[in-house]
GROMACS .gro file of C-alpha atoms in nm:
model
   52
    1MET     CA    1  17.293 -18.574 -25.224
    2ALA     CA    2  17.633 -18.414 -25.291
    3GLN     CA    3  17.729 -18.103 -25.102
    4ASP     CA    4  17.724 -17.772 -25.288
    5PRO     CA    5  18.090 -17.676 -25.350
    6THR     CA    6  17.993 -17.309 -25.372
    7ALA     CA    7  17.825 -17.299 -25.030
    8ALA     CA    8  17.883 -16.988 -24.816
    9GLY     CA    9  18.213 -16.987 -24.632
   10GLU     CA   10  18.391 -17.213 -24.878
   11THR     CA   11  18.656 -17.078 -25.112
   12THR     CA   12  18.744 -17.195 -25.459
   13PRO     CA   13  19.115 -17.230 -25.537
   14ASP     CA   14  19.255 -17.065 -25.846
   15CYS     CA   15  19.230 -17.316 -26.124
   16GLU     CA   16  19.330 -17.287 -26.486
   17VAL     CA   17  19.134 -17.464 -26.755
   18MET     CA   18  19.279 -17.543 -27.094
   19ALA     CA   19  19.147 -17.682 -27.418
   20SER     CA   20  19.331 -17.873 -27.686
   21VAL     CA   21  19.254 -18.045 -28.012
   22ASP     CA   22  19.375 -18.404 -27.996
   23GLY     CA   23  19.321 -18.564 -28.333
   24PRO     CA   24  18.945 -18.568 -28.397
   25ASP     CA   25  18.858 -18.462 -28.038
   26LEU     CA   26  18.838 -18.140 -27.839
   27VAL     CA   27  18.972 -18.199 -27.486
   28ILE     CA   28  18.903 -17.959 -27.197
   29ALA     CA   29  19.086 -18.008 -26.866
   30ALA     CA   30  19.100 -17.838 -26.524
   31LEU     CA   31  19.470 -17.827 -26.442
   32CYS     CA   32  19.426 -17.808 -26.064
   33ARG     CA   33  19.248 -18.145 -26.034
   34GLU     CA   34  19.356 -18.490 -26.142
   35ASP     CA   35  19.120 -18.664 -26.382
   36ALA     CA   36  18.909 -18.349 -26.429
   37TRP     CA   37  18.870 -18.347 -26.805
   38LEU     CA   38  18.621 -18.414 -27.079
   39SER     CA   39  18.635 -18.468 -27.451
   40THR     CA   40  18.396 -18.440 -27.740
   41PRO     CA   41  18.428 -18.501 -28.112
   42LEU     CA   42  18.558 -18.180 -28.268
   43ALA     CA   43  18.272 -18.194 -28.520
   44ASP     CA   44  18.023 -18.165 -28.228
   45ALA     CA   45  18.204 -17.883 -28.044
   46LEU     CA   46  18.039 -17.542 -28.045
   47VAL     CA   47  18.204 -17.212 -28.131
   48VAL     CA   48  18.199 -16.999 -27.814
   49ASP     CA   49  18.041 -16.697 -27.985
   50GLU     CA   50  17.762 -16.920 -28.122
   51TRP     CA   51  17.704 -17.078 -27.779
   52ARG     CA   52  17.648 -16.750 -27.591
   0.00000   0.00000   0.00000
């Protein structure tokens, strides 16, 4: 089992997250980590206010 990254005594570095529309896809990426991104078809993306 993977260790819990939020375990007591561990700190989380400041990390910015950005989103961008790339053609037909919505891409979300964590800028502080390489290869930490995901994409979804823009048609399937949810509006934040509707998701809450």
